[in-house]
JSON list of C-alpha atoms in Angstrom, two decimals:
[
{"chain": "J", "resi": 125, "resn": "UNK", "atom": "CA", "xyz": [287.81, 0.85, -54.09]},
{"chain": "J", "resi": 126, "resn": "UNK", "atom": "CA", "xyz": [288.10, 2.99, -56.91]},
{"chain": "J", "resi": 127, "resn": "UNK", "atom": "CA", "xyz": [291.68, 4.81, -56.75]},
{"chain": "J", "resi": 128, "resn": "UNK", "atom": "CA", "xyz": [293.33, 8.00, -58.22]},
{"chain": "J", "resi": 129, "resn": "UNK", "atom": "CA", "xyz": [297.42, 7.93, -57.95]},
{"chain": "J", "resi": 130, "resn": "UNK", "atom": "CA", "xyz": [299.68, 10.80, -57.96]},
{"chain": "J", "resi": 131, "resn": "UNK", "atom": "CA", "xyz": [303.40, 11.44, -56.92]},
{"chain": "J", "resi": 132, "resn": "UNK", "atom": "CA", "xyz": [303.05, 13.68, -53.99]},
{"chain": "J", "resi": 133, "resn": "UNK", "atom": "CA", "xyz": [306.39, 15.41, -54.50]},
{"chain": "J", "resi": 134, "resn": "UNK", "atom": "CA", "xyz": [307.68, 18.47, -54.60]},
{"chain": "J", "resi": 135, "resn": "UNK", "atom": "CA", "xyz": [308.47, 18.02, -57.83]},
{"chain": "J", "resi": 136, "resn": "UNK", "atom": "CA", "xyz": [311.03, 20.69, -58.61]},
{"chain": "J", "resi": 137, "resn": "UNK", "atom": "CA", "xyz": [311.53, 22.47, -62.34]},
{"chain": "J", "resi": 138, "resn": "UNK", "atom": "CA", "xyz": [313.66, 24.92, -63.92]},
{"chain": "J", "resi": 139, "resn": "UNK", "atom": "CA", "xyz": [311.87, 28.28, -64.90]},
{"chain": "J", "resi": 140, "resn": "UNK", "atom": "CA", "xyz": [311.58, 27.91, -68.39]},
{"chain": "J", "resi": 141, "resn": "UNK", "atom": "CA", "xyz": [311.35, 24.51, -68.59]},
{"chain": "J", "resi": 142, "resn": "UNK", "atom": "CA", "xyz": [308.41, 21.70, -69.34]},
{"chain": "J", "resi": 143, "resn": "UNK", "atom": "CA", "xyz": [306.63, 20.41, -65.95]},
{"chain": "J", "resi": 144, "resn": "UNK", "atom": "CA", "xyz": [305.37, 17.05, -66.36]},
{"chain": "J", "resi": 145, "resn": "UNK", "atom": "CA", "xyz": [302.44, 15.95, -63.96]},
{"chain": "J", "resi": 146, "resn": "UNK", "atom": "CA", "xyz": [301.20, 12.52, -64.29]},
{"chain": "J", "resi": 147, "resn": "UNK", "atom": "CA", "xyz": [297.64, 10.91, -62.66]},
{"chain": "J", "resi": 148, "resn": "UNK", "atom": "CA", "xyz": [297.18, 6.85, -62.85]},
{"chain": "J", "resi": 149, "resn": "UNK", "atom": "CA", "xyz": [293.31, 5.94, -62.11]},
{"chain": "J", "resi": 150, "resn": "UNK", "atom": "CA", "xyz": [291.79, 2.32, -61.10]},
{"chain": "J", "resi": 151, "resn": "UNK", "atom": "CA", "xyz": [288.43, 2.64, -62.84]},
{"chain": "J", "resi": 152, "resn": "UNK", "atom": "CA", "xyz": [288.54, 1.71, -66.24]},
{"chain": "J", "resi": 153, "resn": "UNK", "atom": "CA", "xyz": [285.21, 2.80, -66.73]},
{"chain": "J", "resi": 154, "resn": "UNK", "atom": "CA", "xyz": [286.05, 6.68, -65.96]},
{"chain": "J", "resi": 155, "resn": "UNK", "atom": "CA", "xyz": [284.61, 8.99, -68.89]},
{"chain": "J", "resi": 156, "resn": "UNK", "atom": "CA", "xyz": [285.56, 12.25, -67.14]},
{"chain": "J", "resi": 157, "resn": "UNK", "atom": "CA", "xyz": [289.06, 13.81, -66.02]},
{"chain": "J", "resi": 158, "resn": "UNK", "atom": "CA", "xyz": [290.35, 17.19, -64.73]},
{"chain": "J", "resi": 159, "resn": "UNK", "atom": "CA", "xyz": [293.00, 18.70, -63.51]},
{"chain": "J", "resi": 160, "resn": "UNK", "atom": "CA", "xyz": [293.03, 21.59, -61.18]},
{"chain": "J", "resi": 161, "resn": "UNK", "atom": "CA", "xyz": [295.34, 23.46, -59.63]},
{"chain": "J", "resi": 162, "resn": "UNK", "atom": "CA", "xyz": [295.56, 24.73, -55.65]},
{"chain": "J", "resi": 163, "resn": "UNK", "atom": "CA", "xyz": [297.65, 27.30, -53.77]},
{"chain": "J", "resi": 164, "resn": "UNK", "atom": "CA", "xyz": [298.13, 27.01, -50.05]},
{"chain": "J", "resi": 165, "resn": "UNK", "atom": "CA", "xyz": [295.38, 28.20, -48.32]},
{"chain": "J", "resi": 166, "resn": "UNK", "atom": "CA", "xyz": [293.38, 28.58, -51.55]},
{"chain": "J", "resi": 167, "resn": "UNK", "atom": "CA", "xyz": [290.20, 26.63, -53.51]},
{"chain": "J", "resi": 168, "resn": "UNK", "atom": "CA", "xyz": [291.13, 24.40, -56.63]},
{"chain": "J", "resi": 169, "resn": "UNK", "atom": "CA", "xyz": [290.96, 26.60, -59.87]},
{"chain": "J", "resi": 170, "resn": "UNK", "atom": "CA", "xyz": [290.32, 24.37, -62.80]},
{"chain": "J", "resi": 171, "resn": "UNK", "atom": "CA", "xyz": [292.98, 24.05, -65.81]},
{"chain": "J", "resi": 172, "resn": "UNK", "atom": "CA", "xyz": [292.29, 21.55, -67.85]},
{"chain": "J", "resi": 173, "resn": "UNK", "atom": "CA", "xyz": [289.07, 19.13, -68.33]},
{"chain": "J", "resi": 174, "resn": "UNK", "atom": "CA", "xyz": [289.39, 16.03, -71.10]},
{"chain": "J", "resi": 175, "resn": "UNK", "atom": "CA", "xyz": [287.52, 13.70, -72.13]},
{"chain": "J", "resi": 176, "resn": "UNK", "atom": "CA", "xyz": [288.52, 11.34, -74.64]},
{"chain": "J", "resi": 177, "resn": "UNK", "atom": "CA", "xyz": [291.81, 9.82, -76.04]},
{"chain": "J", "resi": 178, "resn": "UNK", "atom": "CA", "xyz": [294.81, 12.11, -77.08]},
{"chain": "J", "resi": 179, "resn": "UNK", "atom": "CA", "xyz": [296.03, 15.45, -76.22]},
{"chain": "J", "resi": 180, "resn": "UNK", "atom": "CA", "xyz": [294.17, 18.61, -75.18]},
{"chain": "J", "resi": 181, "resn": "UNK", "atom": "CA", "xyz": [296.12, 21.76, -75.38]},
{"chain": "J", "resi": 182, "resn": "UNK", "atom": "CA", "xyz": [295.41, 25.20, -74.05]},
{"chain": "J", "resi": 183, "resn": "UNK", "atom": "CA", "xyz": [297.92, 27.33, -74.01]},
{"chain": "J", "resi": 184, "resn": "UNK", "atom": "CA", "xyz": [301.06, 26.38, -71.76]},
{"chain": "J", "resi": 185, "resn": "UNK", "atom": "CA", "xyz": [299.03, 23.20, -70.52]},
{"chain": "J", "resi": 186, "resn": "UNK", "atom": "CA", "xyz": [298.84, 20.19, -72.69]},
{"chain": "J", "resi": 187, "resn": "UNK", "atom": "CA", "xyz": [296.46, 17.21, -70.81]},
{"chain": "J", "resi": 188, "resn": "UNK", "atom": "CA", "xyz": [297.19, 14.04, -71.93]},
{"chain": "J", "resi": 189, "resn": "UNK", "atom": "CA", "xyz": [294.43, 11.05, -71.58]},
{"chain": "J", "resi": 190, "resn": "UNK", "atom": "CA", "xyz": [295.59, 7.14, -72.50]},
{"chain": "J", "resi": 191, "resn": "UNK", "atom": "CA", "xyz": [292.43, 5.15, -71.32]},
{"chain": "J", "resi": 192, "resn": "UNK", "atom": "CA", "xyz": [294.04, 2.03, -72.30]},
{"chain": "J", "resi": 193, "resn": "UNK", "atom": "CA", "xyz": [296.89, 2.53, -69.64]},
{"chain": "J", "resi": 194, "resn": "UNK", "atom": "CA", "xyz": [294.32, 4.23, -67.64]},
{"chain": "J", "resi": 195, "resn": "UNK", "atom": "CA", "xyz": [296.72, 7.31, -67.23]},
{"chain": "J", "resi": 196, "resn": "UNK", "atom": "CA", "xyz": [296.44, 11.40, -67.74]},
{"chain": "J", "resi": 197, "resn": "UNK", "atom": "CA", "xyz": [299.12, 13.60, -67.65]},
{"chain": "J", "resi": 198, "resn": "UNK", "atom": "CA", "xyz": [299.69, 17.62, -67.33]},
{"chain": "J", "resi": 199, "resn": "UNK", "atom": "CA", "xyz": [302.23, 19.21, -68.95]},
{"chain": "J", "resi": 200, "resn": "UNK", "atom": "CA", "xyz": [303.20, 22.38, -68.37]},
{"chain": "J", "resi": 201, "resn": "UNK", "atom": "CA", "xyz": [305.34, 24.32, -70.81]},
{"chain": "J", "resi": 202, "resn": "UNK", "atom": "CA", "xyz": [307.76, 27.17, -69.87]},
{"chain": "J", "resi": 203, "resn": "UNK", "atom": "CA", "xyz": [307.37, 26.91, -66.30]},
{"chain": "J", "resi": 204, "resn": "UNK", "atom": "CA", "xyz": [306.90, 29.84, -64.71]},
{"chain": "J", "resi": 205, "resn": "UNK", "atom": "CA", "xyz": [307.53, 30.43, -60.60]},
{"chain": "J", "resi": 206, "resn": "UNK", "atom": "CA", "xyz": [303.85, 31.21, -60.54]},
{"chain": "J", "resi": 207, "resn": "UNK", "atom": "CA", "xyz": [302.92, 27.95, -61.84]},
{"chain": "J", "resi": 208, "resn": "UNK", "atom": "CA", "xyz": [304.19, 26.63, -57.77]},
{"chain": "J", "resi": 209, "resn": "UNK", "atom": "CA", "xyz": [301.29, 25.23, -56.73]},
{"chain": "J", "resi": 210, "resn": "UNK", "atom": "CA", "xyz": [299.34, 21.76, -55.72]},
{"chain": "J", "resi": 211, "resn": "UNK", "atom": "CA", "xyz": [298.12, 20.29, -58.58]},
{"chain": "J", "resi": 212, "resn": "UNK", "atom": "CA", "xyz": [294.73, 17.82, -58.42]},
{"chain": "J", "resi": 213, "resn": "UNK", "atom": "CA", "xyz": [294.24, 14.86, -60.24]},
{"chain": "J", "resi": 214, "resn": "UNK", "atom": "CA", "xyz": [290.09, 14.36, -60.73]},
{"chain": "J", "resi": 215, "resn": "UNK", "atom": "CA", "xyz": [288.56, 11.23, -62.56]},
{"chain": "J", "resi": 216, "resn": "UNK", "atom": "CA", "xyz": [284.69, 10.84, -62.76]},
{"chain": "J", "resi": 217, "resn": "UNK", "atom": "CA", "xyz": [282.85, 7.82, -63.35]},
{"chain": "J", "resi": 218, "resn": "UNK", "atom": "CA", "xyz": [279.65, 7.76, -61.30]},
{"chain": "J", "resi": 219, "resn": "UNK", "atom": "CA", "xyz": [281.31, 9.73, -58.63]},
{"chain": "J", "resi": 220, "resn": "UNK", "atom": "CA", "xyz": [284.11, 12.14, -58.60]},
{"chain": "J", "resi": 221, "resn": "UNK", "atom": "CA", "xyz": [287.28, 10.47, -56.90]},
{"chain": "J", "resi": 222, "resn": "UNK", "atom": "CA", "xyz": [290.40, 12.91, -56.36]},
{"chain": "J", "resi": 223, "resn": "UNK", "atom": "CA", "xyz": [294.01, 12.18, -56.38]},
{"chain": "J", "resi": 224, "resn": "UNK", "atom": "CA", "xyz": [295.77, 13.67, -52.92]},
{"chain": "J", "resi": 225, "resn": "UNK", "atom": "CA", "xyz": [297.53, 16.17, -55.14]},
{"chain": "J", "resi": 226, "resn": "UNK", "atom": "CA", "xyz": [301.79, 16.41, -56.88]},
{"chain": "J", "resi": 227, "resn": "UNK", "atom": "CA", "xyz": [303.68, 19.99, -55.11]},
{"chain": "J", "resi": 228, "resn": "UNK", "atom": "CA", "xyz": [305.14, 21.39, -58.01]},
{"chain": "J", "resi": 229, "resn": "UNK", "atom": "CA", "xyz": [308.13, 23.99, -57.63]},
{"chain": "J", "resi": 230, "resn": "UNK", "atom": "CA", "xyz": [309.06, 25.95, -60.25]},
{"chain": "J", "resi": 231, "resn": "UNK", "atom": "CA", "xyz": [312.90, 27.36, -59.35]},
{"chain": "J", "resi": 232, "resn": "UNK", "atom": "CA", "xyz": [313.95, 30.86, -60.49]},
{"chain": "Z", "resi": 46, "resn": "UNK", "atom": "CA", "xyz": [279.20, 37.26, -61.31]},
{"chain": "Z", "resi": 47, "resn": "UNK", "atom": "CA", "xyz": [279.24, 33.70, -61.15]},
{"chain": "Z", "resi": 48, "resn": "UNK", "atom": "CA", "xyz": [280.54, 31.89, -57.81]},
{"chain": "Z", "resi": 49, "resn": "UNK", "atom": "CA", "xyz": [279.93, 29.75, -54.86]},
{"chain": "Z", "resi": 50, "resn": "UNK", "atom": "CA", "xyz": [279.59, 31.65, -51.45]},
{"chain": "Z", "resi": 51, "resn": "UNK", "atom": "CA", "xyz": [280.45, 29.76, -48.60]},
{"chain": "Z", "resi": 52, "resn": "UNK", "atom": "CA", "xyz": [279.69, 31.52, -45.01]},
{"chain": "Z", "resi": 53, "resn": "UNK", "atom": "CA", "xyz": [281.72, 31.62, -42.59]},
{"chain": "Z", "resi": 54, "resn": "UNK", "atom": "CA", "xyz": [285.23, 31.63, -43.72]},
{"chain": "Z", "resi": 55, "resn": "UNK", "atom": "CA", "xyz": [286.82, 31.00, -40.71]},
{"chain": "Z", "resi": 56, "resn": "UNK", "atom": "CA", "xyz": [285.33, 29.38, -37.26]},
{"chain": "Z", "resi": 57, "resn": "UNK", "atom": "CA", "xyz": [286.54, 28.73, -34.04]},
{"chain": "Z", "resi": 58, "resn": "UNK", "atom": "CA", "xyz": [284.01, 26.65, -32.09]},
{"chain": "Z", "resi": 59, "resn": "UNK", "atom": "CA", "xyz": [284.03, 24.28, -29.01]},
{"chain": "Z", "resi": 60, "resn": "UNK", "atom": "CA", "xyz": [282.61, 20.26, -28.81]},
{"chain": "Z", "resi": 61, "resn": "UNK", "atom": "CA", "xyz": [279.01, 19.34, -29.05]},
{"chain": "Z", "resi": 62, "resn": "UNK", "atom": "CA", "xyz": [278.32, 23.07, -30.24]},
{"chain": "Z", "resi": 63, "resn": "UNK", "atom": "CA", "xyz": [275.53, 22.95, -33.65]},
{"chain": "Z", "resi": 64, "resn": "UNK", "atom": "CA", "xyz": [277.12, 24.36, -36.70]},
{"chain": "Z", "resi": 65, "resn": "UNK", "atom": "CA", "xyz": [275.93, 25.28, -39.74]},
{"chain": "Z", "resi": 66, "resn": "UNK", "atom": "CA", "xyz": [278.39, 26.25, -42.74]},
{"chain": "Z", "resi": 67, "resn": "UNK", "atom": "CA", "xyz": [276.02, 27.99, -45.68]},
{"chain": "Z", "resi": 68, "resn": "UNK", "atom": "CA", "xyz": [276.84, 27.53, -49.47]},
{"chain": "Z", "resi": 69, "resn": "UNK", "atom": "CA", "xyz": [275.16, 29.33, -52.34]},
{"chain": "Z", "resi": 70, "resn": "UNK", "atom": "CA", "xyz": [275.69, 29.19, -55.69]},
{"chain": "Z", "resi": 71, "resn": "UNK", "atom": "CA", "xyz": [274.31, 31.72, -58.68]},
{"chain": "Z", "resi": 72, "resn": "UNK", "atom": "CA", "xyz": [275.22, 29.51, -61.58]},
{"chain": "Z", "resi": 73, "resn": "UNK", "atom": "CA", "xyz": [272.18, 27.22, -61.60]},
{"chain": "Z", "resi": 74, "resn": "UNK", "atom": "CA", "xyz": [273.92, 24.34, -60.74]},
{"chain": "Z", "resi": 75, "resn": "UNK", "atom": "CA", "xyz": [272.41, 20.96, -60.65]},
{"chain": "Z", "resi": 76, "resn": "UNK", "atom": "CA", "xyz": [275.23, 19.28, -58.92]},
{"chain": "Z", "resi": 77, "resn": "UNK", "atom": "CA", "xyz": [276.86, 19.85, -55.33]},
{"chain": "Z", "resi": 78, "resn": "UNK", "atom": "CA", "xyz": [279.68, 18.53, -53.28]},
{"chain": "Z", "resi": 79, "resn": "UNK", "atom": "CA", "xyz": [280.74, 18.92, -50.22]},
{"chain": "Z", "resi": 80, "resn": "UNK", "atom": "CA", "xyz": [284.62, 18.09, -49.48]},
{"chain": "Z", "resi": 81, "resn": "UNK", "atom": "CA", "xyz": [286.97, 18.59, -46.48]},
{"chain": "Z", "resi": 82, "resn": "UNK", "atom": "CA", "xyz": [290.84, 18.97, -47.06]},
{"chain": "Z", "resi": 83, "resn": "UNK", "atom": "CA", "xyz": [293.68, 17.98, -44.64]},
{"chain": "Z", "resi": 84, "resn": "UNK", "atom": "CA", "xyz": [297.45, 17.74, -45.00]},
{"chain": "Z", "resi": 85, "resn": "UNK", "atom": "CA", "xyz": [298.28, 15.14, -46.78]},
{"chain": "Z", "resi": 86, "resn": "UNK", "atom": "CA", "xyz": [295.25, 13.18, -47.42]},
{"chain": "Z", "resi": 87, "resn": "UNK", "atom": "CA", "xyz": [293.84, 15.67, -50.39]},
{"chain": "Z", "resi": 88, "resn": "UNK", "atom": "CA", "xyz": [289.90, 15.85, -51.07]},
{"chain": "Z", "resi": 89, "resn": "UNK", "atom": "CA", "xyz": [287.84, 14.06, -49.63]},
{"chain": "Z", "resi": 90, "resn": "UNK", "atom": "CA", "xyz": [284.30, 14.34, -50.61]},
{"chain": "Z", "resi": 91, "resn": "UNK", "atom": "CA", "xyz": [281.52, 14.57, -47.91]},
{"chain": "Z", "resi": 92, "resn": "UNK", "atom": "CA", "xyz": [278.27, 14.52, -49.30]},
{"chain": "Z", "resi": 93, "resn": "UNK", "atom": "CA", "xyz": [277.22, 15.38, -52.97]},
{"chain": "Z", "resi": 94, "resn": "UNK", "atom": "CA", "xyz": [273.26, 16.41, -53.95]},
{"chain": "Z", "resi": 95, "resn": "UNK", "atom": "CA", "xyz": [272.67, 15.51, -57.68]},
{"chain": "Z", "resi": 96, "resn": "UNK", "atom": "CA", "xyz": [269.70, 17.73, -57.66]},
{"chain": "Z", "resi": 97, "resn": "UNK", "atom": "CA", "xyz": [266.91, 19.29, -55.35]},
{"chain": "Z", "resi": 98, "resn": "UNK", "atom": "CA", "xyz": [266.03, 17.17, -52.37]},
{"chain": "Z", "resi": 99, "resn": "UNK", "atom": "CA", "xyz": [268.60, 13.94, -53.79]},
{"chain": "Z", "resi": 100, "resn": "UNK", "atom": "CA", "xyz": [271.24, 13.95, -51.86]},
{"chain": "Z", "resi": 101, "resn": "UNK", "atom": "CA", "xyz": [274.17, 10.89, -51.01]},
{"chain": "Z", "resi": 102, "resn": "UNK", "atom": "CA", "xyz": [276.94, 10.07, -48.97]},
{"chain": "Z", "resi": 103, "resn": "UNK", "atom": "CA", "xyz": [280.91, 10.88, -50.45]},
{"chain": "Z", "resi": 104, "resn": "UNK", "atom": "CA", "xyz": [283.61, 9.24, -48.52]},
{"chain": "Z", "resi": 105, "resn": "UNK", "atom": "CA", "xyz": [283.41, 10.26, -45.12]},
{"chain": "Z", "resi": 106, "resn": "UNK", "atom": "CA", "xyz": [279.94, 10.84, -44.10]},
{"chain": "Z", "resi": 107, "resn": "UNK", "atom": "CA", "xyz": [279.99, 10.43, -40.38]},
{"chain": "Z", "resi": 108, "resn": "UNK", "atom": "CA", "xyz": [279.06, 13.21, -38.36]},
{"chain": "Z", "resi": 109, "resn": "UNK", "atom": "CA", "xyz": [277.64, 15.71, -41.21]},
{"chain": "Z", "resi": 110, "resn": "UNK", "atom": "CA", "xyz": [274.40, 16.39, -42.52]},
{"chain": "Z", "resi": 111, "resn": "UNK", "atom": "CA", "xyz": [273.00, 18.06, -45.56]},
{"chain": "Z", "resi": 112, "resn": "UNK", "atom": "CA", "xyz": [270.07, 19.07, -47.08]},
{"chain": "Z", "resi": 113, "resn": "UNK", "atom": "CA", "xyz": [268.96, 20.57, -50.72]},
{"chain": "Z", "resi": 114, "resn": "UNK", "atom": "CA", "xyz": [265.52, 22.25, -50.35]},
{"chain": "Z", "resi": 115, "resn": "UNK", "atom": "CA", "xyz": [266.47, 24.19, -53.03]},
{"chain": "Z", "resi": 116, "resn": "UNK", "atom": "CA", "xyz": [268.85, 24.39, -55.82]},
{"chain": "Z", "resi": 117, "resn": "UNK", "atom": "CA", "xyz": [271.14, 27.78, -54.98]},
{"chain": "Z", "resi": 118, "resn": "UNK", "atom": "CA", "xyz": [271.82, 26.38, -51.65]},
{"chain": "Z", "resi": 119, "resn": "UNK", "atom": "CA", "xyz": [273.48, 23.32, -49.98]},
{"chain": "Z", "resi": 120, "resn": "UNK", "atom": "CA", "xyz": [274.17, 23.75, -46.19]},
{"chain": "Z", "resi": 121, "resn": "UNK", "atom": "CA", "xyz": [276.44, 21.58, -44.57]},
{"chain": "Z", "resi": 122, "resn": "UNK", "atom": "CA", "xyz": [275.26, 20.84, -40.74]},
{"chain": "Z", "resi": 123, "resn": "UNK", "atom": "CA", "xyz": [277.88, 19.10, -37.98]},
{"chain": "Z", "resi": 124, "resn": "UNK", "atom": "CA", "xyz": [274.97, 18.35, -35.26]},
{"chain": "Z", "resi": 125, "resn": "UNK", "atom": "CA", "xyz": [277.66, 17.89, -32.41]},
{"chain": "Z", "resi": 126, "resn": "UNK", "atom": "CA", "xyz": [281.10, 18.50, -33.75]},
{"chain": "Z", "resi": 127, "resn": "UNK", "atom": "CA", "xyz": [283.96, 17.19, -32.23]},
{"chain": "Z", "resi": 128, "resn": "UNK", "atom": "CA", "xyz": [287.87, 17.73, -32.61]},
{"chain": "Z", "resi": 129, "resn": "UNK", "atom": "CA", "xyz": [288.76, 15.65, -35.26]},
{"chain": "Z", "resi": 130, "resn": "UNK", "atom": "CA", "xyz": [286.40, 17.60, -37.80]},
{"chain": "Z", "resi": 131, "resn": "UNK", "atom": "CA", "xyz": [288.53, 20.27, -37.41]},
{"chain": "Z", "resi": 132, "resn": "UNK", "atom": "CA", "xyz": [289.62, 21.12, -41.00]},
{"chain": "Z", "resi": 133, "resn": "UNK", "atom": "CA", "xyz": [289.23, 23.24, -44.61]},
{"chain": "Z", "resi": 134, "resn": "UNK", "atom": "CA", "xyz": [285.85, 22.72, -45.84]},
{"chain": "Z", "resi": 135, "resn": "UNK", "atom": "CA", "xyz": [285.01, 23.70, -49.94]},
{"chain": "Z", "resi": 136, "resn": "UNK", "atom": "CA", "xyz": [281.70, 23.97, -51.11]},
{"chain": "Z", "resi": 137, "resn": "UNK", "atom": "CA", "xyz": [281.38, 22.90, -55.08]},
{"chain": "Z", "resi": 138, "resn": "UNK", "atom": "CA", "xyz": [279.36, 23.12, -57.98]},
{"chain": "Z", "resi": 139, "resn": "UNK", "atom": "CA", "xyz": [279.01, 22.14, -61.36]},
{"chain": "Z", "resi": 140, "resn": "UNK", "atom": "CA", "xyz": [276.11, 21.40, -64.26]},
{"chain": "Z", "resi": 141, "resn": "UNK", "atom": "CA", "xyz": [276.84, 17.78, -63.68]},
{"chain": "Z", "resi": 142, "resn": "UNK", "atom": "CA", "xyz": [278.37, 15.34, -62.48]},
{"chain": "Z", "resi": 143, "resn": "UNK", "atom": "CA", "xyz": [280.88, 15.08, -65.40]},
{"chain": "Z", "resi": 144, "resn": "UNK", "atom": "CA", "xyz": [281.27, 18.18, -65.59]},
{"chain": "Z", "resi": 145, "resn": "UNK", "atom": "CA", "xyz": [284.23, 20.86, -63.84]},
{"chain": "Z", "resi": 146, "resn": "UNK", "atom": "CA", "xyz": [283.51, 22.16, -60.91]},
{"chain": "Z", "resi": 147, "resn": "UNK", "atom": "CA", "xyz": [283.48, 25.65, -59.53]},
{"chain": "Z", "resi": 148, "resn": "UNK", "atom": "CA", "xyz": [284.90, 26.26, -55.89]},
{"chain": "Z", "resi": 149, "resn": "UNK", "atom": "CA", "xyz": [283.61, 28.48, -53.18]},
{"chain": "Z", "resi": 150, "resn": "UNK", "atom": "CA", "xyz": [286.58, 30.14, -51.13]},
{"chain": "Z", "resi": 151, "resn": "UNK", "atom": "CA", "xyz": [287.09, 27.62, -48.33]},
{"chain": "Z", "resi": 152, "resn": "UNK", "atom": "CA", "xyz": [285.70, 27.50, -44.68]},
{"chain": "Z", "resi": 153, "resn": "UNK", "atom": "CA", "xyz": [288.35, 26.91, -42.34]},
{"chain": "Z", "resi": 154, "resn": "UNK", "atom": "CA", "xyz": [286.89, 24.98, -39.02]},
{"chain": "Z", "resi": 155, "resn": "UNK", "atom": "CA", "xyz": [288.76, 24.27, -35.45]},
{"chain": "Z", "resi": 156, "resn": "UNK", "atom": "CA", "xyz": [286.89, 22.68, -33.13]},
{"chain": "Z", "resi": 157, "resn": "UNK", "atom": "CA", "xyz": [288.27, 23.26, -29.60]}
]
C-alpha cells in the first residue's frame, strides 16, 4: 500500500517567521511531488511541484526533495496570516497518492 | 481562461435518486481525476481517465461511475446514491499524470 505521511497539526507559527511543512512517502520509486495548498471550503491551489534532488525555491516557498530518505519538505518564509491554510502533500509514481493534509496557523 | 467547471456546486438529494455531477475542462487535458474529500481523511481519488475512453479505478471506486467520450469532459455518475457518499467532490486535470493538477471549484453532495 503505497503511503504519503504528514503531521496533521495545527501547526502554529509566528507572523514573520519560517513555517516548516514536512511529507514522508513509502514508494521509493516516486518521480513526481507537489505540494498544494487548501482553504476551508476551497479547491487545492498548487505551490510548489519538484522533481529531482535538492531545493526548489520560488519566492517565500522553498520545496525540499531527499529521495534517499524518501522525504519533501515546504518551507515557508516570513509567514504571513494568509499563509493559514491546509497544506497537501502529493507524490506520483504510477498513480497520484495524497497525504491527508498539515493545518498550518500563522499567529498575528 | 483556463479552468475546470464542475456543475452543480452544491446538491441536496435523497437515496437511490441518479446523479450526475458534470466536469469540463478548456486546457486540453489528457489526464482526469476524480477525488472526494472528508474531514480528516484528505483526498481520496475516485476514478482517474488517462485519456479518451481509458479510464481506471482510484481508491474508492464503489458506487461511482465514469465515462470519457471525449477529452473536455469527465462526468462522474452515482447510479443509486446512498448516505455515506455524502461529501466534497473536485474534479481535476492535468497534461499528465506527472504533472500538477488544476482544480475545478468543488461540488458539495448530501444525500438525505
Amino acid at each position: 500500500q503505497k503511503e504519503v505521511e504528514q503531521n496533521s497539526g495545527p501547526l502554529s507559527v509566528p507572523e514573520g517567521a519560517i513555517a516548516s511543512l514536512n511529507c514522508t512517502y513509502s514508494d521509493r520509486g516516486s518521480q513526481s511531488f507537489f505540494w498544494y495548498r487548501q482553504y476551508s471550503g476551497k479547491s487545492p491551489e498548487l505551490i510548489m511541484s519538484i522533481y529531482s534532488n535538492g531545493d526548489k525555491e520560488d519566492g517565500r516557498f522553498t520545496a525540499q526533495l531527499n529521495k534517499a530518505s524518501q522525504y519533501v519538505s515546504l518551507l515557508i518564509r516570513d509567514s504571513q496570516p494568509s499563509d493559514s491554510a491546509t497544506y497537501l502533500c502529493a507524490v506520483f509514481n504510477y498513480q497520484l497518492i495524497w497525504g491527508a493534509g498539515t493545518k498550518l496557523i500563522i499567529k498575528p | 481562461e483556463a479552468q475546470v467547471t464542475q456543475n452543480p456546486r452544491y446538491l441536496i438529494t435523497v437515496t437511490g435518486k441518479k446523479l450526475t455531477v458534470t466536469c469540463s475542462q478548456n486546457m486540453n487535458h489528457e489526464y482526469m481525476s476524480w477525488y472526494r474529500q472528508d474531514p480528516g481523511l484528505g483526498l481520496r481519488q475516485i476514478y482517474y481517465s488517462m485519456n479518451v475512453e481509458v479510464t481506471d479505478k482510484g481508491d474508492v471506486p464503489e458506487g461511482y461511475k465514469v465515462s470519457r467520450k471525449e477529452k473536455r469532459n469527465f462526468p462522474l455518475i452515482l447510479e443509486s446514491p446512498s448516505p455515506n457518499q455524502t461529501s466534497l467532490y473536485f474534479c481535476a486535470s492535468s497534461l499528465s499524470g506527472n504533472q500538477p493538477q488544476h482544480f475545478g471549484d468543488g461540488t458539495r453532495l448530501s444525500i438525505l
